[in-house]
Coordinates of C-alpha atoms in Angstrom, one line a residue:
M17 CA -15.7 -18.9 -134.7
S18 CA -14.0 -21.7 -137.0
Q19 CA -17.0 -23.0 -137.9
I20 CA -18.3 -24.4 -141.4
A21 CA -21.3 -26.5 -142.1
I22 CA -21.0 -28.2 -145.9
P23 CA -24.1 -29.1 -147.4
F24 CA -25.1 -32.4 -146.1
S25 CA -25.8 -33.5 -149.6
S26 CA -21.8 -33.3 -150.4
W27 CA -21.0 -34.7 -146.9
L28 CA -22.9 -37.7 -147.7
V29 CA -20.3 -38.2 -150.7
L30 CA -17.3 -36.6 -148.8
G31 CA -17.8 -38.6 -145.9
P32 CA -18.1 -42.1 -147.0
A33 CA -15.3 -41.6 -149.2
L34 CA -12.8 -40.6 -146.5
L35 CA -14.1 -43.0 -144.1
C36 CA -13.8 -46.0 -146.4
G37 CA -10.7 -44.4 -148.0
A38 CA -8.9 -44.2 -144.4
A39 CA -10.2 -47.9 -143.6
A40 CA -8.9 -49.4 -146.9
L41 CA -5.0 -47.1 -146.2
T42 CA -4.9 -48.4 -142.7
A43 CA -5.8 -52.3 -143.7
G44 CA -3.2 -52.2 -146.4
L45 CA -0.2 -50.5 -144.5
I46 CA -0.6 -52.8 -141.8
V47 CA -0.6 -56.0 -144.0
L48 CA 2.7 -53.8 -145.4
L49 CA 4.3 -53.1 -142.1
R50 CA 3.4 -56.5 -140.3
P51 CA 6.2 -58.2 -141.0
W52 CA 9.1 -55.4 -140.0
L53 CA 6.5 -55.1 -136.9
A54 CA 6.8 -58.8 -136.2
R55 CA 10.7 -58.4 -136.1
Y56 CA 11.4 -55.3 -134.3
A57 CA 8.3 -54.3 -132.0
L58 CA 6.8 -57.6 -130.4
A59 CA 4.6 -56.9 -127.3
R60 CA 5.4 -59.7 -125.1
P61 CA 3.1 -61.0 -121.9
S62 CA 3.8 -58.5 -119.1
A63 CA 1.7 -57.2 -116.2
R64 CA -0.3 -54.7 -118.2
G65 CA -1.6 -56.8 -121.4
L66 CA -3.7 -59.7 -121.0
H67 CA -2.2 -61.4 -124.1
S68 CA -0.4 -65.0 -123.3
V69 CA 1.7 -64.8 -126.5
P70 CA 4.3 -62.2 -128.0
T71 CA 2.3 -60.2 -130.6
P72 CA 3.6 -57.6 -132.9
Q73 CA 2.6 -54.0 -132.0
G74 CA 2.9 -50.8 -133.8
G75 CA -0.6 -50.9 -135.9
G76 CA -1.2 -47.3 -134.7
I77 CA 1.3 -46.1 -137.3
A78 CA -1.1 -47.1 -140.1
V79 CA -4.0 -45.9 -138.4
L80 CA -2.1 -42.5 -137.9
V81 CA -1.1 -41.9 -141.4
A82 CA -4.6 -42.7 -142.8
T83 CA -6.0 -40.5 -140.3
A84 CA -3.6 -37.4 -141.4
L85 CA -4.1 -38.4 -144.8
A86 CA -7.9 -38.3 -144.8
A87 CA -8.1 -35.0 -142.8
G88 CA -5.6 -33.2 -145.6
I89 CA -7.7 -34.6 -148.4
G90 CA -10.9 -33.6 -146.8
A91 CA -9.4 -29.9 -146.0
Q92 CA -8.9 -29.9 -149.5
C93 CA -12.6 -30.6 -149.9
T94 CA -13.7 -28.3 -147.6
A95 CA -14.4 -24.9 -147.4
L96 CA -12.0 -23.5 -144.8
L97 CA -12.0 -20.3 -142.5
P98 CA -8.6 -18.7 -141.9
G99 CA -6.5 -20.5 -139.5
D100 CA -7.9 -23.8 -140.0
A101 CA -5.2 -24.8 -142.5
T102 CA -2.9 -24.3 -139.7
R103 CA -4.4 -25.7 -136.8
L104 CA -5.1 -28.8 -138.8
G105 CA -1.1 -29.0 -139.6
A106 CA 0.1 -28.1 -136.1
V107 CA -2.6 -30.9 -134.6
L108 CA -1.3 -33.3 -136.8
A109 CA 2.5 -32.7 -136.2
A110 CA 1.8 -32.9 -132.3
A111 CA 0.4 -36.2 -132.9
A112 CA 3.4 -37.0 -135.0
V113 CA 5.9 -36.3 -132.1
L114 CA 4.0 -38.0 -129.6
A115 CA 3.8 -41.4 -132.3
V116 CA 7.6 -40.7 -132.7
L117 CA 8.0 -40.6 -128.6
G118 CA 5.7 -43.6 -128.5
L119 CA 7.6 -45.7 -131.1
I120 CA 10.9 -44.9 -129.4
D121 CA 9.1 -46.2 -126.1
D122 CA 8.0 -49.5 -127.4
I123 CA 11.2 -50.6 -129.0
R124 CA 13.4 -49.2 -125.6
P125 CA 10.9 -47.8 -123.0
L126 CA 12.0 -44.4 -121.7
P127 CA 11.5 -42.7 -118.1
A128 CA 8.3 -41.5 -117.0
L129 CA 9.5 -38.0 -116.6
P130 CA 10.7 -37.1 -120.2
R131 CA 7.3 -39.1 -121.4
L132 CA 5.1 -36.7 -119.3
V133 CA 7.3 -33.5 -120.4
V134 CA 6.8 -34.3 -124.2
Q135 CA 3.1 -35.0 -123.9
L136 CA 2.6 -31.7 -121.8
A137 CA 4.0 -29.7 -124.8
C138 CA 2.3 -31.7 -127.6
M139 CA -1.0 -31.1 -125.6
A140 CA -0.1 -27.6 -125.1
V141 CA -0.1 -27.1 -129.0
G142 CA -3.3 -28.9 -129.3
V143 CA -5.2 -26.7 -126.8
W144 CA -3.6 -23.4 -128.4
M145 CA -4.9 -24.9 -131.9
L146 CA -8.3 -25.4 -130.7
P147 CA -10.9 -23.5 -133.1
E148 CA -11.1 -19.8 -132.4
G149 CA -13.6 -19.2 -129.5
T150 CA -13.4 -22.2 -127.7
R151 CA -14.6 -21.7 -124.3
L152 CA -15.4 -24.4 -122.1
F153 CA -15.7 -22.7 -118.8
G154 CA -17.1 -19.0 -119.5
I155 CA -16.8 -17.7 -116.2
M156 CA -13.3 -19.0 -115.4
P157 CA -10.0 -16.8 -116.8
L158 CA -8.8 -18.1 -120.4
G159 CA -5.2 -18.8 -119.0
L160 CA -6.6 -20.9 -116.4
E161 CA -9.0 -22.8 -118.5
R162 CA -6.5 -23.8 -121.1
A163 CA -3.9 -24.9 -118.6
L164 CA -6.2 -26.8 -116.9
L165 CA -7.0 -28.3 -120.5
V166 CA -3.4 -29.4 -121.2
L167 CA -3.3 -31.0 -118.0
A168 CA -6.8 -32.6 -118.5
G169 CA -5.2 -33.9 -122.3
A170 CA -2.3 -35.3 -121.2
W171 CA -4.0 -37.5 -118.4
F172 CA -6.4 -38.4 -121.3
I173 CA -3.1 -39.7 -123.5
N174 CA -1.8 -41.5 -121.0
L175 CA -5.6 -42.9 -120.2
T176 CA -5.8 -43.9 -123.5
N177 CA -2.5 -45.6 -123.5
F178 CA -3.0 -47.4 -120.2
M179 CA -6.6 -48.5 -121.1
D180 CA -4.9 -49.8 -124.1
G181 CA -4.6 -53.8 -122.6
M182 CA -7.1 -55.7 -124.1
D183 CA -7.9 -56.9 -127.6
W184 CA -10.7 -54.6 -129.1
L185 CA -10.8 -52.4 -126.3
T186 CA -9.4 -49.4 -127.8
V187 CA -12.0 -49.5 -130.8
A188 CA -14.9 -50.4 -128.8
E189 CA -13.9 -46.9 -127.1
L190 CA -12.6 -44.8 -129.8
V191 CA -15.2 -45.7 -132.3
P192 CA -18.3 -44.5 -130.7
I193 CA -16.6 -41.2 -129.7
S194 CA -15.0 -40.5 -133.3
C195 CA -18.7 -41.4 -135.0
G196 CA -20.3 -38.9 -132.4
L197 CA -17.5 -36.4 -133.4
A198 CA -17.6 -36.6 -136.9
M199 CA -21.9 -36.9 -137.0
F200 CA -21.5 -33.7 -135.1
W201 CA -19.0 -31.7 -137.9
A202 CA -21.8 -33.2 -140.6
T203 CA -25.0 -31.8 -139.0
G204 CA -22.5 -28.3 -138.0
L205 CA -22.1 -28.5 -134.4
L206 CA -18.4 -29.2 -134.2
P207 CA -15.9 -27.1 -136.3
V208 CA -14.4 -28.3 -139.6
V209 CA -11.0 -29.5 -138.1
P210 CA -11.8 -31.6 -135.3
G211 CA -14.8 -33.0 -137.4
L212 CA -12.3 -34.1 -140.3
L213 CA -9.7 -35.6 -137.8
A214 CA -12.5 -37.7 -136.3
L215 CA -13.9 -38.7 -139.4
G216 CA -10.1 -40.2 -140.6
L217 CA -9.6 -41.4 -137.1
L218 CA -13.4 -43.3 -137.5
G219 CA -12.0 -45.0 -140.6
G220 CA -8.2 -45.7 -139.8
L221 CA -9.9 -47.2 -137.0
A222 CA -12.2 -49.8 -139.0
G223 CA -9.4 -50.8 -141.0
Y224 CA -7.3 -51.7 -137.8
A225 CA -10.0 -53.7 -135.9
P226 CA -9.9 -57.1 -137.8
F227 CA -6.2 -57.2 -137.3
N228 CA -6.6 -56.2 -133.4
K229 CA -10.0 -58.7 -132.8
P230 CA -9.6 -61.3 -130.3
P231 CA -7.3 -63.0 -130.3
A232 CA -5.3 -60.2 -131.6
R233 CA -2.8 -60.5 -134.5
L234 CA -1.7 -56.8 -133.8
F235 CA -1.6 -54.1 -131.6
L236 CA -1.6 -50.2 -131.5
G237 CA 1.6 -49.6 -129.2
D238 CA 2.2 -46.6 -127.8
V239 CA 3.0 -45.3 -130.9
G240 CA -0.8 -45.4 -131.5
S241 CA -2.5 -45.2 -128.2
L242 CA -0.5 -41.5 -127.4
P243 CA -1.6 -40.0 -130.5
L244 CA -5.3 -41.4 -131.0
G245 CA -5.6 -40.4 -127.4
F246 CA -4.4 -36.9 -128.1
L247 CA -6.7 -36.5 -131.6
T248 CA -9.4 -37.7 -129.1
A249 CA -8.8 -35.3 -126.4
Y250 CA -8.6 -32.4 -129.0
G251 CA -11.8 -33.3 -130.4
L252 CA -13.8 -33.9 -127.2
F253 CA -12.2 -30.1 -126.2
A254 CA -13.2 -28.6 -129.8
L255 CA -17.2 -30.4 -128.5
G256 CA -17.3 -29.3 -125.2
G257 CA -16.4 -25.2 -126.2
S258 CA -18.4 -25.3 -129.5
S259 CA -21.0 -22.5 -129.5
A260 CA -22.7 -23.9 -132.1
A261 CA -23.8 -26.9 -130.4
G262 CA -25.4 -24.7 -127.2
G263 CA -25.6 -25.7 -123.8
G264 CA -25.6 -29.3 -124.0
A265 CA -22.2 -29.6 -125.8
L266 CA -19.9 -29.7 -122.5
A267 CA -21.9 -32.3 -121.1
G268 CA -21.8 -34.6 -124.6
A269 CA -17.8 -33.8 -124.3
I270 CA -18.0 -36.0 -121.0
I271 CA -20.3 -38.5 -121.8
L272 CA -18.8 -39.6 -124.7
P273 CA -15.7 -41.0 -123.0
L274 CA -17.2 -41.1 -119.3
Y275 CA -16.5 -45.3 -119.2
Y276 CA -12.5 -44.8 -120.2
I277 CA -12.7 -41.9 -117.6
A278 CA -14.4 -43.7 -114.7
D279 CA -12.7 -46.7 -115.1
S280 CA -9.1 -45.2 -115.3
G281 CA -9.9 -42.9 -112.9
L282 CA -11.1 -44.6 -110.0
T283 CA -8.5 -47.4 -110.9
L284 CA -6.0 -44.5 -110.4
V285 CA -7.5 -43.2 -107.3
G286 CA -7.3 -47.0 -105.7
R287 CA -3.8 -47.5 -106.6
L288 CA -3.0 -44.2 -105.1
R289 CA -4.6 -45.2 -101.4
R290 CA -2.5 -48.4 -101.8
R291 CA 0.4 -46.0 -102.2
E292 CA 1.4 -47.9 -105.4
A293 CA 3.8 -46.4 -108.5
V294 CA 1.1 -45.6 -110.5
W295 CA 3.3 -45.8 -113.6
T296 CA 4.0 -49.1 -113.6
P297 CA 2.2 -51.4 -115.4
H298 CA -0.8 -53.5 -113.5
R299 CA -3.8 -55.5 -114.2
S300 CA -6.3 -53.5 -111.6
H301 CA -8.5 -51.9 -114.7
F302 CA -12.3 -52.9 -114.1
Y303 CA -12.0 -54.6 -117.6
Q304 CA -8.5 -56.3 -116.7
V305 CA -10.0 -57.9 -113.6
A306 CA -13.7 -58.7 -115.4
A307 CA -11.5 -60.3 -118.5
Q308 CA -9.3 -62.7 -116.2
R309 CA -12.7 -63.8 -114.5
D310 CA -15.2 -64.0 -117.2
G311 CA -13.2 -63.5 -120.3
V312 CA -12.5 -60.6 -123.6
W313 CA -15.8 -61.1 -124.8
S314 CA -18.2 -61.1 -122.3
V315 CA -16.0 -57.4 -121.0
L316 CA -16.8 -56.5 -124.6
G317 CA -20.3 -56.9 -125.1
R318 CA -20.6 -55.2 -121.7
V319 CA -18.3 -52.4 -122.6
G320 CA -19.8 -52.1 -126.3
V321 CA -23.7 -51.5 -125.0
T322 CA -22.4 -49.2 -122.7
N323 CA -20.7 -47.0 -125.1
A324 CA -23.6 -47.6 -127.6
V325 CA -25.7 -45.7 -124.9
L326 CA -23.5 -43.3 -124.1
L327 CA -23.1 -42.2 -127.8
W328 CA -26.8 -42.0 -127.6
L329 CA -27.3 -40.0 -124.5
G330 CA -24.1 -37.8 -126.3
I331 CA -26.1 -36.9 -129.0
V332 CA -29.2 -36.1 -127.0
S333 CA -27.5 -33.9 -124.9
V334 CA -25.4 -32.2 -127.8
V335 CA -28.4 -32.1 -130.4
S336 CA -31.0 -30.5 -127.9
G337 CA -28.7 -27.5 -127.1
F338 CA -30.3 -27.2 -123.7
A339 CA -28.3 -27.4 -120.5
A340 CA -30.6 -28.7 -118.5
L341 CA -31.1 -31.5 -120.9
G342 CA -27.6 -32.2 -121.2
V343 CA -27.5 -32.4 -117.0
A344 CA -30.5 -35.2 -117.2
A345 CA -28.2 -37.0 -120.1
L346 CA -25.0 -37.1 -117.9
A347 CA -26.9 -38.0 -114.8
M348 CA -28.0 -41.2 -116.5
A349 CA -24.7 -41.5 -118.3
V350 CA -23.3 -41.8 -114.9
A351 CA -25.8 -44.4 -113.7
V352 CA -25.2 -46.4 -116.9
V353 CA -21.3 -46.5 -116.5
A354 CA -21.8 -47.0 -112.4
F355 CA -23.5 -50.4 -113.2
L356 CA -20.8 -51.4 -116.2
L357 CA -18.7 -51.0 -113.5
L358 CA -20.3 -52.7 -110.6
T359 CA -20.9 -55.8 -113.2
L360 CA -17.2 -55.8 -114.0
S361 CA -16.0 -55.5 -110.5
G362 CA -18.0 -58.6 -109.9
R363 CA -20.1 -56.9 -107.3
G364 CA -23.3 -56.9 -108.8
R365 CA -23.5 -60.7 -109.6
D366 CA -22.7 -61.5 -105.9
A367 CA -25.2 -59.1 -104.7
S368 CA -27.9 -60.4 -106.8
A369 CA -26.9 -64.0 -105.7
G370 CA -28.1 -63.6 -102.4
P371 CA -26.9 -64.9 -99.1

């Protein structure tokens, strides 16, 4: 198993250094890139986004570069097991391919099928490069499990892309997930490669956040949302199959992104029932409906609080190591997310108003 627990005293130095370095590098690159992005990569108002004026996109380039450099430097300062350097390089290479795909799509939209094929291929690389011994469903044949993970990962890449339609929403979602994954690595519950990537991603998002604060001056673009969704899925799969985390690992890996999964999944089901073309832009996500009704900050506050609760429940599930406690935490997480979706849809408020 590719599992390394570095001394906590060393992590207290390495962790903040990588975090701050990635944040500073991201912010610096954004300042340098923004004039070019404003000229060549403008996101114009559309049926998907909630912004009303053309806004530069492509900030994901800076986030991904900072994530890769932070992870690479961290790997030089950390004891790696055989194969870890190859895993890190292959995962970053797949993320770079997705970034190029996203950059092309940002400038000139691509057909859905070629995008999906590339996403599946990159996710296959990510699944193949999971830490040695990673198993999420022990009773399932390994080949079938890996095939399902590729499909689930491609879906997560796309849901990250589709959900990135409101200022700060991706930050509010991926920061808690990255924080949780980095914490699990620091305590020896997550292998080093996904841990380093999570720490670098956390720093990159911190550097990007001020530019995406409502009203946003910059968006990630597909060049950012596709590889960031990929790296997050990779980390969650590694957590779910981590033997060091015990019986609560899989539940924790589901809990952390549960709001994203629920909002995008239920919206997808609703669009399929209405026989809509699910790959086309729209504003029917729960957060989009609520933002148009209540405003962006109202939605961000509710989503932020919910994700903080999910982070706590995920930590409880993983650290406990008990499957039963993980199931209980997952049930609580489902209830919390259901309440959030109820309020975002407006039904909870209508019900409380009485006849």
